[in-house]
Amino acid sequence: MSHAAFFPWQTALAVNWLGARERFAHAWLIHGLAGVGKREFALAAAAALLCESPVNGLACGKCLACGWVSHGNHPDLKRIRPEALALEEGADEAVGDDAIEISNDAPTSGAATKRAPSKDIRVDQIRSMESWFNHATHRGGWRVAVIYPAEALTTISGNSLLKVLEEPPASTVFLLVADAPDRLLPTLLSRCRRLALPTPSHTDAMRWLEGQGIQSPDQWLAAAGGAPVLARRLAQSDGPACPAWLDGLLQSLHSGRALDLGALADIVAKTPTPQWLDALSRVAVDLNLVVHGLAPRYFPGLGKSIADVVRHCDAKKLSELSKWLAEQSRLATHPLNAKLFAQSALQRMATSCQSARTV
Ligand SMILES: [Zn+2]
């Protein structure tokens, strides 16, 4: 685990919030724009709560507890996240982290051990906290569970967590992190105090990205909808802010040229599904904005093509396209046949954009 620190646009809020320890709630829902640094905020908050000599309410980075946190082995800190995410974060070295244990009820055949890592927070991950609650905390301090993303809680694991929050164990703080609180169980929401994280101003976000050594930060910030942490991640992944295939797709859509969806799907499917699906979702948001006379949010560089495309579009079809893509992002991140899935998504896109002309 890397050093847990707040981003510059979070520090003032963090100092204020952590300064009121005597009135600190036992469960918080930390929410805000996707890619604004919520997970980092929650982990930095956990470090601050566990630190033995906080400075201004924030972690000192020097004490024993801070050392344990930065090595990912503080006994009073648990990160509850989907197995797939834990692997992505390199959790296999994180001692005392049970997020990657294989469920006991999984069949023991060879195939089962190779199953795709779970994208849900499973009920046994919540139940495994029970024995943790029964142990005294280090020097009688706090115990902190960071649960992210809270949308990954299933109905079963969400209800199991609800039971815990209804009779919260002593000295324990639960930090739930969510992009979309409205996707959580209302009963669970009612047990949490909400903490909305700020989105930095464009100037502050640009300054931070420049400080991170990101080239053309304005493009990436636009592609990330103004969320700087996501902008940095996009910039550090392969490829340009706007993939060439997307540009090509839009041009074919407005020129009315026949689209070779099979060939395009071949190209698209070379990037990981969540990545291209995300690009399609974002361009769909832009199409929806432009069709209502607003400026594109994610791909200002494609503004002209987008404007040309929406001239033939039906606003209702575009709004349905956005909903459909959002649904796919939740369901289909590991399709059996990536190319076929890409082709059907592109087909859907083409149909939604050419509706007025073909009808
Ligand atoms: Zn410390």
Short mmCIF file of C-alpha atoms in Angstrom, two decimals, residues 145-307:
data_model
loop_
_atom_site.label_atom_id
_atom_site.label_comp_id
_atom_site.label_asym_id
_atom_site.label_seq_id
_atom_site.Cartn_x
_atom_site.Cartn_y
_atom_site.Cartn_z
CA ALA A 145 -13.00 -0.63 8.06
CA VAL A 146 -12.80 0.98 4.62
CA ILE A 147 -15.42 -0.49 2.30
CA TYR A 148 -15.15 0.32 -1.38
CA PRO A 149 -16.82 0.63 -3.72
CA ALA A 150 -19.96 0.30 -1.59
CA GLU A 151 -21.93 -0.33 -4.81
CA ALA A 152 -20.18 -3.71 -4.93
CA LEU A 153 -22.12 -4.85 -1.86
CA THR A 154 -24.75 -7.38 -2.89
CA THR A 155 -28.17 -7.48 -1.29
CA ILE A 156 -26.92 -10.24 0.98
CA SER A 157 -23.60 -8.68 1.97
CA GLY A 158 -25.28 -5.27 2.24
CA ASN A 159 -27.83 -6.66 4.67
CA SER A 160 -25.10 -8.38 6.63
CA LEU A 161 -23.28 -5.05 6.94
CA LEU A 162 -26.54 -3.39 7.92
CA LYS A 163 -26.84 -5.77 10.89
CA VAL A 164 -23.34 -4.78 11.99
CA LEU A 165 -24.13 -1.07 11.69
CA GLU A 166 -27.34 -1.48 13.65
CA GLU A 167 -25.32 -2.60 16.67
CA PRO A 168 -21.94 -1.09 15.96
CA PRO A 169 -18.94 -2.53 17.78
CA ALA A 170 -17.13 -0.13 20.11
CA SER A 171 -14.35 2.16 18.81
CA THR A 172 -15.01 1.11 15.23
CA VAL A 173 -15.40 3.45 12.28
CA PHE A 174 -16.81 2.27 8.95
CA LEU A 175 -15.89 4.33 5.91
CA LEU A 176 -18.01 3.41 2.89
CA VAL A 177 -16.97 4.86 -0.45
CA ALA A 178 -19.46 5.31 -3.29
CA ASP A 179 -19.76 7.07 -6.64
CA ALA A 180 -23.49 6.55 -6.73
CA PRO A 181 -25.08 6.46 -3.24
CA ASP A 182 -28.52 6.00 -4.82
CA ARG A 183 -27.47 2.48 -5.87
CA LEU A 184 -27.05 1.45 -2.21
CA LEU A 185 -29.68 -0.14 -0.01
CA PRO A 186 -31.72 2.71 1.50
CA THR A 187 -31.61 1.00 4.89
CA LEU A 188 -27.82 0.96 4.72
CA LEU A 189 -27.73 4.61 3.67
CA SER A 190 -29.89 5.54 6.64
CA ARG A 191 -27.21 4.15 8.97
CA CYS A 192 -24.43 6.33 7.55
CA ARG A 193 -23.59 9.99 7.89
CA ARG A 194 -22.78 11.45 4.50
CA LEU A 195 -19.60 13.23 3.60
CA ALA A 196 -19.54 14.80 0.14
CA LEU A 197 -16.06 15.26 -1.28
CA PRO A 198 -15.31 18.39 -3.28
CA THR A 199 -14.32 18.47 -6.94
CA PRO A 200 -11.38 20.84 -7.37
CA SER A 201 -11.73 23.90 -9.57
CA HIS A 202 -10.46 23.56 -13.14
CA THR A 203 -7.40 25.70 -12.25
CA ASP A 204 -6.54 23.63 -9.18
CA ALA A 205 -7.02 20.37 -11.06
CA MET A 206 -4.82 21.58 -13.93
CA ARG A 207 -2.11 22.71 -11.53
CA TRP A 208 -2.13 19.34 -9.81
CA LEU A 209 -2.01 17.38 -13.09
CA GLU A 210 0.89 19.54 -14.31
CA GLY A 211 2.65 18.81 -11.02
CA GLN A 212 2.14 15.11 -11.75
CA GLY A 213 3.96 15.55 -15.06
CA ILE A 214 0.88 14.90 -17.22
CA GLN A 215 1.20 16.19 -20.80
CA SER A 216 -1.80 18.10 -22.27
CA PRO A 217 -3.64 17.94 -18.93
CA ASP A 218 -6.65 19.86 -20.29
CA GLN A 219 -7.50 17.05 -22.70
CA TRP A 220 -7.29 14.40 -20.01
CA LEU A 221 -9.23 16.46 -17.52
CA ALA A 222 -12.01 16.90 -20.06
CA ALA A 223 -11.95 13.17 -20.87
CA ALA A 224 -12.34 12.48 -17.15
CA GLY A 225 -15.26 14.89 -16.76
CA GLY A 226 -13.23 17.20 -14.52
CA ALA A 227 -12.07 14.48 -12.10
CA PRO A 228 -8.29 14.86 -11.69
CA VAL A 229 -7.45 11.44 -10.26
CA LEU A 230 -9.29 9.73 -13.10
CA ALA A 231 -7.56 12.11 -15.54
CA ARG A 232 -4.18 11.00 -14.24
CA ARG A 233 -5.15 7.34 -14.52
CA LEU A 234 -6.37 7.80 -18.10
CA ALA A 235 -3.21 9.72 -19.02
CA GLN A 236 -1.03 6.98 -17.57
CA SER A 237 -2.85 4.18 -19.35
CA ASP A 238 -2.06 3.47 -22.98
CA GLY A 239 -3.48 5.42 -25.85
CA PRO A 240 -4.57 8.98 -26.53
CA ALA A 241 -7.29 10.91 -24.63
CA CYS A 242 -9.58 10.16 -27.51
CA PRO A 243 -9.04 6.76 -29.15
CA ALA A 244 -8.63 6.93 -32.94
CA TRP A 245 -11.41 4.36 -33.47
CA LEU A 246 -13.87 6.63 -31.70
CA ASP A 247 -13.02 9.50 -34.01
CA GLY A 248 -13.43 7.12 -36.98
CA LEU A 249 -16.73 5.82 -35.68
CA LEU A 250 -18.20 9.31 -35.33
CA GLN A 251 -17.03 10.29 -38.78
CA SER A 252 -18.69 7.26 -40.35
CA LEU A 253 -21.86 7.95 -38.39
CA HIS A 254 -22.27 11.48 -39.67
CA SER A 255 -21.04 10.88 -43.19
CA GLY A 256 -23.60 8.09 -43.56
CA ARG A 257 -20.82 5.87 -44.90
CA ALA A 258 -21.54 2.19 -44.47
CA LEU A 259 -19.80 0.96 -41.34
CA ASP A 260 -17.78 -2.23 -41.34
CA LEU A 261 -18.74 -3.09 -37.79
CA GLY A 262 -16.82 -6.37 -37.82
CA ALA A 263 -13.54 -4.65 -38.70
CA LEU A 264 -14.15 -1.88 -36.21
CA ALA A 265 -15.00 -4.41 -33.49
CA ASP A 266 -11.65 -6.11 -34.18
CA ILE A 267 -9.84 -2.88 -33.43
CA VAL A 268 -11.99 -1.95 -30.45
CA ALA A 269 -11.72 -5.38 -28.84
CA LYS A 270 -7.93 -5.02 -28.69
CA THR A 271 -8.39 -2.69 -25.72
CA PRO A 272 -9.83 -4.11 -22.47
CA THR A 273 -13.63 -4.15 -22.44
CA PRO A 274 -14.10 -1.72 -19.51
CA GLN A 275 -11.89 0.80 -21.30
CA TRP A 276 -13.69 0.95 -24.65
CA LEU A 277 -17.07 0.62 -22.98
CA ASP A 278 -16.16 3.62 -20.88
CA ALA A 279 -15.15 5.60 -23.97
CA LEU A 280 -18.46 4.73 -25.66
CA SER A 281 -20.39 5.68 -22.53
CA ARG A 282 -18.63 9.02 -22.35
CA VAL A 283 -19.19 9.84 -26.00
CA ALA A 284 -22.84 8.90 -25.51
CA VAL A 285 -23.03 11.44 -22.66
CA ASP A 286 -21.57 14.03 -25.02
CA LEU A 287 -24.08 13.15 -27.75
CA ASN A 288 -26.86 13.58 -25.20
CA LEU A 289 -25.53 16.97 -24.12
CA VAL A 290 -25.04 18.24 -27.65
CA VAL A 291 -28.46 17.08 -28.85
CA HIS A 292 -29.90 19.35 -26.15
CA GLY A 293 -27.75 22.29 -27.27
CA LEU A 294 -25.11 21.93 -24.53
CA ALA A 295 -21.34 21.65 -24.88
CA PRO A 296 -19.69 18.21 -24.90
CA ARG A 297 -18.12 17.37 -21.55
CA TYR A 298 -15.68 14.56 -22.29
CA PHE A 299 -14.50 14.97 -25.85
CA PRO A 300 -14.47 18.69 -26.69
CA GLY A 301 -11.94 17.83 -29.42
CA LEU A 302 -14.64 15.78 -31.17
CA GLY A 303 -17.18 18.58 -30.85
CA LYS A 304 -17.65 19.08 -34.57
CA SER A 305 -18.16 15.39 -35.35
CA ILE A 306 -20.53 15.05 -32.40
CA ALA A 307 -22.56 18.03 -33.58
#
